[in-house]
Amino acid sequence: MKIGFLQMRSKFGEIKLNVKKALGLLERVNDAVIVLPELFNTGYIFRNKEELISLSEKVPGGYTTKQMKKIAKKNNLHLVFGLAQKVSEKVYNSAVYVSPGGKVDSYRKVHLYDREKLLFDHGRAFKTKSIKGAKLGFMICFDWMFPEAARSLALKGAQILCHPSNLVLPWGQDAMKLRCLENRVFGITANRIGVERRGTVRLEFTGNSQVVGPDGEVLISVGDRSESLKVVDVDISEADDKDINANNNVMEDRFPSYYSMLTRK
Ligand code: ACM
């Protein structure tokens, strides 16, 4: 199975321009699972809730999801991309999944980062999606900081962690190598590049998008400069082998009854 990422720069508020750029890159690939960055269509630094609402979209009815459905069908792609999802009065920082056959689902980011907490509502569940030949699990950017997110997805049977990102801290990519290793799954981190400045807020996105394998090894990556789409052919069944040696298995060796404090606040 071919899996990969699309790394790009986004221009704040220019949904049509950002979507057009992504579609141009996606034109070059067929028959693959591709992850795009978090909030790739809008940019990241919303000045206030009104601005966020004005740039949010319904799923599946909104502009961005409709465009992505078209390319998914044409090029036989499973796509995972970030947008601000409007659900009645609430707005979620979501990862939307679209299938080649037009199925749509979404995951709402649970662990909101910094000013996101002032703007978005947070999600309340981790989600997986079975597609032909693999089970996807969704997490978004700062979810990397909470190992419970990736673990929950792996326990639900996810074989590939799909991780749309706007990483700004220097540890996200390395942490994802550990998230993959400790769960023995694949991980696709699709990050943004470039600098965004709005008012007094300035953020630099760290690029270095990557696909990681179940041994924690980076299978493909790209630097922090180029807008690019990269794919790698992987054997998804490697994510079903949870052995780390003849005597250890990362799932069977757990002692959940000792971890009960994890489910208390
Ligand atoms: C982040 O979660 N966008 C840093």
mmCIF file with all atom_site columns, C-alpha atoms in Angstrom, residues 32-196:
data_model
loop_
_atom_site.group_PDB
_atom_site.id
_atom_site.type_symbol
_atom_site.label_atom_id
_atom_site.label_alt_id
_atom_site.label_comp_id
_atom_site.label_asym_id
_atom_site.label_entity_id
_atom_site.label_seq_id
_atom_site.pdbx_PDB_ins_code
_atom_site.Cartn_x
_atom_site.Cartn_y
_atom_site.Cartn_z
_atom_site.occupancy
_atom_site.B_iso_or_equiv
_atom_site.pdbx_formal_charge
_atom_site.auth_seq_id
_atom_site.auth_comp_id
_atom_site.auth_asym_id
_atom_site.auth_atom_id
_atom_site.pdbx_PDB_model_num
ATOM 1   C CA . ALA A 1 32  ? -2.574  5.989  -2.050 1.00 0.00 ? 32  ALA A CA 1
ATOM 2   C CA . VAL A 1 33  ? -3.358  7.188  1.469  1.00 0.00 ? 33  VAL A CA 1
ATOM 3   C CA . ILE A 1 34  ? -2.269  10.843 1.691  1.00 0.00 ? 34  ILE A CA 1
ATOM 4   C CA . VAL A 1 35  ? -2.320  13.091 4.770  1.00 0.00 ? 35  VAL A CA 1
ATOM 5   C CA . LEU A 1 36  ? -2.319  16.908 4.500  1.00 0.00 ? 36  LEU A CA 1
ATOM 6   C CA . PRO A 1 37  ? -1.537  19.488 7.220  1.00 0.00 ? 37  PRO A CA 1
ATOM 7   C CA . GLU A 1 38  ? -3.844  20.666 9.996  1.00 0.00 ? 38  GLU A CA 1
ATOM 8   C CA . LEU A 1 39  ? -6.052  23.645 8.938  1.00 0.00 ? 39  LEU A CA 1
ATOM 9   C CA . PHE A 1 40  ? -4.359  23.504 5.527  1.00 0.00 ? 40  PHE A CA 1
ATOM 10  C CA . ASN A 1 41  ? -7.135  25.427 3.783  1.00 0.00 ? 41  ASN A CA 1
ATOM 11  C CA . THR A 1 42  ? -7.396  28.414 6.141  1.00 0.00 ? 42  THR A CA 1
ATOM 12  C CA . GLY A 1 43  ? -4.070  28.904 7.871  1.00 0.00 ? 43  GLY A CA 1
ATOM 13  C CA . TYR A 1 44  ? -3.691  28.822 11.632 1.00 0.00 ? 44  TYR A CA 1
ATOM 14  C CA . ILE A 1 45  ? -3.667  32.160 13.486 1.00 0.00 ? 45  ILE A CA 1
ATOM 15  C CA . PHE A 1 46  ? -7.316  33.244 13.763 1.00 0.00 ? 46  PHE A CA 1
ATOM 16  C CA . ARG A 1 47  ? -7.603  36.669 15.395 1.00 0.00 ? 47  ARG A CA 1
ATOM 17  C CA . ASN A 1 48  ? -10.862 35.841 17.149 1.00 0.00 ? 48  ASN A CA 1
ATOM 18  C CA . LYS A 1 49  ? -13.866 33.543 17.195 1.00 0.00 ? 49  LYS A CA 1
ATOM 19  C CA . GLU A 1 50  ? -15.766 35.592 14.575 1.00 0.00 ? 50  GLU A CA 1
ATOM 20  C CA . GLU A 1 51  ? -12.922 35.191 12.114 1.00 0.00 ? 51  GLU A CA 1
ATOM 21  C CA . LEU A 1 52  ? -12.721 31.467 12.873 1.00 0.00 ? 52  LEU A CA 1
ATOM 22  C CA . ILE A 1 53  ? -16.452 31.035 12.312 1.00 0.00 ? 53  ILE A CA 1
ATOM 23  C CA . SER A 1 54  ? -16.272 32.937 9.021  1.00 0.00 ? 54  SER A CA 1
ATOM 24  C CA . LEU A 1 55  ? -13.575 30.560 7.728  1.00 0.00 ? 55  LEU A CA 1
ATOM 25  C CA . SER A 1 56  ? -15.094 27.348 9.121  1.00 0.00 ? 56  SER A CA 1
ATOM 26  C CA . GLU A 1 57  ? -16.895 24.848 6.914  1.00 0.00 ? 57  GLU A CA 1
ATOM 27  C CA . LYS A 1 58  ? -19.502 22.191 7.245  1.00 0.00 ? 58  LYS A CA 1
ATOM 28  C CA . VAL A 1 59  ? -18.512 18.586 6.637  1.00 0.00 ? 59  VAL A CA 1
ATOM 29  C CA . PRO A 1 60  ? -19.374 17.043 4.201  1.00 0.00 ? 60  PRO A CA 1
ATOM 30  C CA . GLY A 1 61  ? -21.196 19.978 2.556  1.00 0.00 ? 61  GLY A CA 1
ATOM 31  C CA . GLY A 1 62  ? -18.444 22.628 2.577  1.00 0.00 ? 62  GLY A CA 1
ATOM 32  C CA . TYR A 1 63  ? -16.257 23.803 -0.300 1.00 0.00 ? 63  TYR A CA 1
ATOM 33  C CA . THR A 1 64  ? -13.014 22.124 0.775  1.00 0.00 ? 64  THR A CA 1
ATOM 34  C CA . THR A 1 65  ? -14.498 18.675 1.402  1.00 0.00 ? 65  THR A CA 1
ATOM 35  C CA . LYS A 1 66  ? -16.311 18.782 -1.953 1.00 0.00 ? 66  LYS A CA 1
ATOM 36  C CA . GLN A 1 67  ? -13.085 19.603 -3.816 1.00 0.00 ? 67  GLN A CA 1
ATOM 37  C CA . MET A 1 68  ? -11.164 16.893 -1.994 1.00 0.00 ? 68  MET A CA 1
ATOM 38  C CA . LYS A 1 69  ? -13.872 14.339 -2.771 1.00 0.00 ? 69  LYS A CA 1
ATOM 39  C CA . LYS A 1 70  ? -13.425 15.052 -6.490 1.00 0.00 ? 70  LYS A CA 1
ATOM 40  C CA . ILE A 1 71  ? -9.665  14.415 -6.527 1.00 0.00 ? 71  ILE A CA 1
ATOM 41  C CA . ALA A 1 72  ? -10.064 11.383 -4.214 1.00 0.00 ? 72  ALA A CA 1
ATOM 42  C CA . LYS A 1 73  ? -12.441 9.822  -6.719 1.00 0.00 ? 73  LYS A CA 1
ATOM 43  C CA . LYS A 1 74  ? -10.440 10.772 -9.804 1.00 0.00 ? 74  LYS A CA 1
ATOM 44  C CA . ASN A 1 75  ? -7.074  9.513  -8.473 1.00 0.00 ? 75  ASN A CA 1
ATOM 45  C CA . ASN A 1 76  ? -8.289  6.736  -6.163 1.00 0.00 ? 76  ASN A CA 1
ATOM 46  C CA . LEU A 1 77  ? -7.016  8.432  -3.018 1.00 0.00 ? 77  LEU A CA 1
ATOM 47  C CA . HIS A 1 78  ? -7.827  8.154  0.668  1.00 0.00 ? 78  HIS A CA 1
ATOM 48  C CA . LEU A 1 79  ? -7.274  11.682 1.972  1.00 0.00 ? 79  LEU A CA 1
ATOM 49  C CA . VAL A 1 80  ? -6.966  13.032 5.511  1.00 0.00 ? 80  VAL A CA 1
ATOM 50  C CA . PHE A 1 81  ? -6.814  16.838 5.823  1.00 0.00 ? 81  PHE A CA 1
ATOM 51  C CA . GLY A 1 82  ? -7.321  19.480 8.487  1.00 0.00 ? 82  GLY A CA 1
ATOM 52  C CA . LEU A 1 83  ? -9.985  22.178 8.514  1.00 0.00 ? 83  LEU A CA 1
ATOM 53  C CA . ALA A 1 84  ? -12.108 24.211 10.919 1.00 0.00 ? 84  ALA A CA 1
ATOM 54  C CA . GLN A 1 85  ? -15.352 22.239 11.115 1.00 0.00 ? 85  GLN A CA 1
ATOM 55  C CA . LYS A 1 86  ? -18.591 24.039 11.887 1.00 0.00 ? 86  LYS A CA 1
ATOM 56  C CA . VAL A 1 87  ? -21.172 21.974 13.772 1.00 0.00 ? 87  VAL A CA 1
ATOM 57  C CA . SER A 1 88  ? -24.163 24.181 14.769 1.00 0.00 ? 88  SER A CA 1
ATOM 58  C CA . GLU A 1 89  ? -22.725 26.765 17.211 1.00 0.00 ? 89  GLU A CA 1
ATOM 59  C CA . LYS A 1 90  ? -19.446 24.913 17.720 1.00 0.00 ? 90  LYS A CA 1
ATOM 60  C CA . VAL A 1 91  ? -16.220 24.912 15.693 1.00 0.00 ? 91  VAL A CA 1
ATOM 61  C CA . TYR A 1 92  ? -13.778 22.000 15.882 1.00 0.00 ? 92  TYR A CA 1
ATOM 62  C CA . ASN A 1 93  ? -10.197 21.704 14.695 1.00 0.00 ? 93  ASN A CA 1
ATOM 63  C CA . SER A 1 94  ? -10.876 18.581 12.640 1.00 0.00 ? 94  SER A CA 1
ATOM 64  C CA . ALA A 1 95  ? -9.181  15.994 10.479 1.00 0.00 ? 95  ALA A CA 1
ATOM 65  C CA . VAL A 1 96  ? -11.520 15.074 7.641  1.00 0.00 ? 96  VAL A CA 1
ATOM 66  C CA . TYR A 1 97  ? -11.267 11.718 5.891  1.00 0.00 ? 97  TYR A CA 1
ATOM 67  C CA . VAL A 1 98  ? -12.569 11.229 2.348  1.00 0.00 ? 98  VAL A CA 1
ATOM 68  C CA . SER A 1 99  ? -12.534 7.941  0.436  1.00 0.00 ? 99  SER A CA 1
ATOM 69  C CA . PRO A 1 100 ? -12.302 7.316  -3.331 1.00 0.00 ? 100 PRO A CA 1
ATOM 70  C CA . GLY A 1 101 ? -15.940 6.211  -3.179 1.00 0.00 ? 101 GLY A CA 1
ATOM 71  C CA . GLY A 1 102 ? -17.099 9.480  -1.578 1.00 0.00 ? 102 GLY A CA 1
ATOM 72  C CA . LYS A 1 103 ? -17.347 8.405  2.059  1.00 0.00 ? 103 LYS A CA 1
ATOM 73  C CA . VAL A 1 104 ? -16.606 11.208 4.532  1.00 0.00 ? 104 VAL A CA 1
ATOM 74  C CA . ASP A 1 105 ? -15.785 11.097 8.241  1.00 0.00 ? 105 ASP A CA 1
ATOM 75  C CA . SER A 1 106 ? -14.039 13.405 10.667 1.00 0.00 ? 106 SER A CA 1
ATOM 76  C CA . TYR A 1 107 ? -12.058 13.439 13.908 1.00 0.00 ? 107 TYR A CA 1
ATOM 77  C CA . ARG A 1 108 ? -12.262 16.486 16.213 1.00 0.00 ? 108 ARG A CA 1
ATOM 78  C CA . LYS A 1 109 ? -8.967  17.391 17.871 1.00 0.00 ? 109 LYS A CA 1
ATOM 79  C CA . VAL A 1 110 ? -8.987  16.441 21.542 1.00 0.00 ? 110 VAL A CA 1
ATOM 80  C CA . HIS A 1 111 ? -5.826  18.169 22.838 1.00 0.00 ? 111 HIS A CA 1
ATOM 81  C CA . LEU A 1 112 ? -5.987  21.815 21.780 1.00 0.00 ? 112 LEU A CA 1
ATOM 82  C CA . TYR A 1 113 ? -2.735  23.794 21.718 1.00 0.00 ? 113 TYR A CA 1
ATOM 83  C CA . ASP A 1 114 ? -2.261  27.251 23.258 1.00 0.00 ? 114 ASP A CA 1
ATOM 84  C CA . ARG A 1 115 ? -4.663  29.871 21.727 1.00 0.00 ? 115 ARG A CA 1
ATOM 85  C CA . GLU A 1 116 ? -6.679  27.073 20.095 1.00 0.00 ? 116 GLU A CA 1
ATOM 86  C CA . LYS A 1 117 ? -8.202  26.608 23.565 1.00 0.00 ? 117 LYS A CA 1
ATOM 87  C CA . LEU A 1 118 ? -9.707  30.099 23.325 1.00 0.00 ? 118 LEU A CA 1
ATOM 88  C CA . LEU A 1 119 ? -11.226 29.479 19.900 1.00 0.00 ? 119 LEU A CA 1
ATOM 89  C CA . PHE A 1 120 ? -12.180 25.868 19.256 1.00 0.00 ? 120 PHE A CA 1
ATOM 90  C CA . ASP A 1 121 ? -14.330 23.335 21.027 1.00 0.00 ? 121 ASP A CA 1
ATOM 91  C CA . HIS A 1 122 ? -12.419 20.150 21.782 1.00 0.00 ? 122 HIS A CA 1
ATOM 92  C CA . GLY A 1 123 ? -13.297 16.688 20.538 1.00 0.00 ? 123 GLY A CA 1
ATOM 93  C CA . ARG A 1 124 ? -14.360 13.889 22.842 1.00 0.00 ? 124 ARG A CA 1
ATOM 94  C CA . ALA A 1 125 ? -13.301 10.651 21.162 1.00 0.00 ? 125 ALA A CA 1
ATOM 95  C CA . PHE A 1 126 ? -10.489 9.005  19.250 1.00 0.00 ? 126 PHE A CA 1
ATOM 96  C CA . LYS A 1 127 ? -11.530 7.553  15.940 1.00 0.00 ? 127 LYS A CA 1
ATOM 97  C CA . THR A 1 128 ? -10.414 4.860  13.557 1.00 0.00 ? 128 THR A CA 1
ATOM 98  C CA . LYS A 1 129 ? -11.524 4.073  10.036 1.00 0.00 ? 129 LYS A CA 1
ATOM 99  C CA . SER A 1 130 ? -11.244 0.750  8.228  1.00 0.00 ? 130 SER A CA 1
ATOM 100 C CA . ILE A 1 131 ? -10.360 1.057  4.571  1.00 0.00 ? 131 ILE A CA 1
ATOM 101 C CA . LYS A 1 132 ? -9.462  -1.670 2.102  1.00 0.00 ? 132 LYS A CA 1
ATOM 102 C CA . GLY A 1 133 ? -6.205  -3.163 3.360  1.00 0.00 ? 133 GLY A CA 1
ATOM 103 C CA . ALA A 1 134 ? -5.667  -1.007 6.472  1.00 0.00 ? 134 ALA A CA 1
ATOM 104 C CA . LYS A 1 135 ? -7.155  0.606  9.550  1.00 0.00 ? 135 LYS A CA 1
ATOM 105 C CA . LEU A 1 136 ? -6.478  4.327  9.942  1.00 0.00 ? 136 LEU A CA 1
ATOM 106 C CA . GLY A 1 137 ? -6.347  6.177  13.270 1.00 0.00 ? 137 GLY A CA 1
ATOM 107 C CA . PHE A 1 138 ? -6.648  9.962  13.472 1.00 0.00 ? 138 PHE A CA 1
ATOM 108 C CA . MET A 1 139 ? -4.773  12.406 15.652 1.00 0.00 ? 139 MET A CA 1
ATOM 109 C CA . ILE A 1 140 ? -3.947  16.078 15.080 1.00 0.00 ? 140 ILE A CA 1
ATOM 110 C CA . CYS A 1 141 ? -0.710  17.919 15.819 1.00 0.00 ? 141 CYS A CA 1
ATOM 111 C CA . PHE A 1 142 ? -0.451  18.500 19.621 1.00 0.00 ? 142 PHE A CA 1
ATOM 112 C CA . ASP A 1 143 ? -2.148  15.145 20.282 1.00 0.00 ? 143 ASP A CA 1
ATOM 113 C CA . TRP A 1 144 ? 1.463   13.868 19.951 1.00 0.00 ? 144 TRP A CA 1
ATOM 114 C CA . MET A 1 145 ? 2.168   15.217 23.445 1.00 0.00 ? 145 MET A CA 1
ATOM 115 C CA . PHE A 1 146 ? -0.298  12.777 25.012 1.00 0.00 ? 146 PHE A CA 1
ATOM 116 C CA . PRO A 1 147 ? 0.787   9.150  24.513 1.00 0.00 ? 147 PRO A CA 1
ATOM 117 C CA . GLU A 1 148 ? -2.738  8.109  25.503 1.00 0.00 ? 148 GLU A CA 1
ATOM 118 C CA . ALA A 1 149 ? -3.990  9.336  22.110 1.00 0.00 ? 149 ALA A CA 1
ATOM 119 C CA . ALA A 1 150 ? -1.806  7.076  19.979 1.00 0.00 ? 150 ALA A CA 1
ATOM 120 C CA . ARG A 1 151 ? -2.215  4.201  22.456 1.00 0.00 ? 151 ARG A CA 1
ATOM 121 C CA . SER A 1 152 ? -6.004  4.497  22.361 1.00 0.00 ? 152 SER A CA 1
ATOM 122 C CA . LEU A 1 153 ? -5.910  4.393  18.570 1.00 0.00 ? 153 LEU A CA 1
ATOM 123 C CA . ALA A 1 154 ? -3.579  1.382  18.530 1.00 0.00 ? 154 ALA A CA 1
ATOM 124 C CA . LEU A 1 155 ? -5.829  -0.437 21.020 1.00 0.00 ? 155 LEU A CA 1
ATOM 125 C CA . LYS A 1 156 ? -8.727  0.249  18.660 1.00 0.00 ? 156 LYS A CA 1
ATOM 126 C CA . GLY A 1 157 ? -6.705  -1.539 15.969 1.00 0.00 ? 157 GLY A CA 1
ATOM 127 C CA . ALA A 1 158 ? -5.249  1.399  14.041 1.00 0.00 ? 158 ALA A CA 1
ATOM 128 C CA . GLN A 1 159 ? -2.321  0.378  11.846 1.00 0.00 ? 159 GLN A CA 1
ATOM 129 C CA . ILE A 1 160 ? -1.528  3.870  10.500 1.00 0.00 ? 160 ILE A CA 1
ATOM 130 C CA . LEU A 1 161 ? -1.615  7.033  12.641 1.00 0.00 ? 161 LEU A CA 1
ATOM 131 C CA . CYS A 1 162 ? -2.745  9.835  10.314 1.00 0.00 ? 162 CYS A CA 1
ATOM 132 C CA . HIS A 1 163 ? -1.416  13.064 11.845 1.00 0.00 ? 163 HIS A CA 1
ATOM 133 C CA . PRO A 1 164 ? -2.236  16.372 10.124 1.00 0.00 ? 164 PRO A CA 1
ATOM 134 C CA . SER A 1 165 ? -0.057  18.998 11.804 1.00 0.00 ? 165 SER A CA 1
ATOM 135 C CA . ASN A 1 166 ? 0.972   22.608 12.174 1.00 0.00 ? 166 ASN A CA 1
ATOM 136 C CA . LEU A 1 167 ? 3.945   21.759 14.403 1.00 0.00 ? 167 LEU A CA 1
ATOM 137 C CA . VAL A 1 168 ? 5.726   24.671 16.048 1.00 0.00 ? 168 VAL A CA 1
ATOM 138 C CA . LEU A 1 169 ? 7.540   22.997 18.957 1.00 0.00 ? 169 LEU A CA 1
ATOM 139 C CA . PRO A 1 170 ? 10.786  21.202 18.097 1.00 0.00 ? 170 PRO A CA 1
ATOM 140 C CA . TRP A 1 171 ? 9.818   17.736 19.439 1.00 0.00 ? 171 TRP A CA 1
ATOM 141 C CA . GLY A 1 172 ? 6.743   16.609 17.523 1.00 0.00 ? 172 GLY A CA 1
ATOM 142 C CA . GLN A 1 173 ? 8.479   14.630 14.781 1.00 0.00 ? 173 GLN A CA 1
ATOM 143 C CA . ASP A 1 174 ? 10.769  12.806 17.247 1.00 0.00 ? 174 ASP A CA 1
ATOM 144 C CA . ALA A 1 175 ? 7.850   12.106 19.567 1.00 0.00 ? 175 ALA A CA 1
ATOM 145 C CA . MET A 1 176 ? 5.961   10.503 16.682 1.00 0.00 ? 176 MET A CA 1
ATOM 146 C CA . LYS A 1 177 ? 8.849   8.071  16.164 1.00 0.00 ? 177 LYS A CA 1
ATOM 147 C CA . LEU A 1 178 ? 8.267   6.951  19.761 1.00 0.00 ? 178 LEU A CA 1
ATOM 148 C CA . ARG A 1 179 ? 4.472   6.868  19.355 1.00 0.00 ? 179 ARG A CA 1
ATOM 149 C CA . CYS A 1 180 ? 5.002   4.505  16.391 1.00 0.00 ? 180 CYS A CA 1
ATOM 150 C CA . LEU A 1 181 ? 7.615   2.403  18.188 1.00 0.00 ? 181 LEU A CA 1
ATOM 151 C CA . GLU A 1 182 ? 5.680   2.009  21.441 1.00 0.00 ? 182 GLU A CA 1
ATOM 152 C CA . ASN A 1 183 ? 2.550   0.909  19.544 1.00 0.00 ? 183 ASN A CA 1
ATOM 153 C CA . ARG A 1 184 ? 4.299   -0.764 16.596 1.00 0.00 ? 184 ARG A CA 1
ATOM 154 C CA . VAL A 1 185 ? 2.266   1.119  14.004 1.00 0.00 ? 185 VAL A CA 1
ATOM 155 C CA . PHE A 1 186 ? 2.944   3.335  10.982 1.00 0.00 ? 186 PHE A CA 1
ATOM 156 C CA . GLY A 1 187 ? 2.626   7.108  11.353 1.00 0.00 ? 187 GLY A CA 1
ATOM 157 C CA . ILE A 1 188 ? 2.144   9.818  8.732  1.00 0.00 ? 188 ILE A CA 1
ATOM 158 C CA . THR A 1 189 ? 2.872   13.341 9.991  1.00 0.00 ? 189 THR A CA 1
ATOM 159 C CA . ALA A 1 190 ? 1.982   16.002 7.397  1.00 0.00 ? 190 ALA A CA 1
ATOM 160 C CA . ASN A 1 191 ? 3.263   19.369 8.523  1.00 0.00 ? 191 ASN A CA 1
ATOM 161 C CA . ARG A 1 192 ? 3.129   22.934 7.297  1.00 0.00 ? 192 ARG A CA 1
ATOM 162 C CA . ILE A 1 193 ? 6.069   25.102 6.407  1.00 0.00 ? 193 ILE A CA 1
ATOM 163 C CA . GLY A 1 194 ? 6.595   28.832 6.447  1.00 0.00 ? 194 GLY A CA 1
ATOM 164 C CA . VAL A 1 195 ? 5.904   31.684 8.836  1.00 0.00 ? 195 VAL A CA 1
ATOM 165 C CA . GLU A 1 196 ? 2.485   33.081 9.696  1.00 0.00 ? 196 GLU A CA 1
#
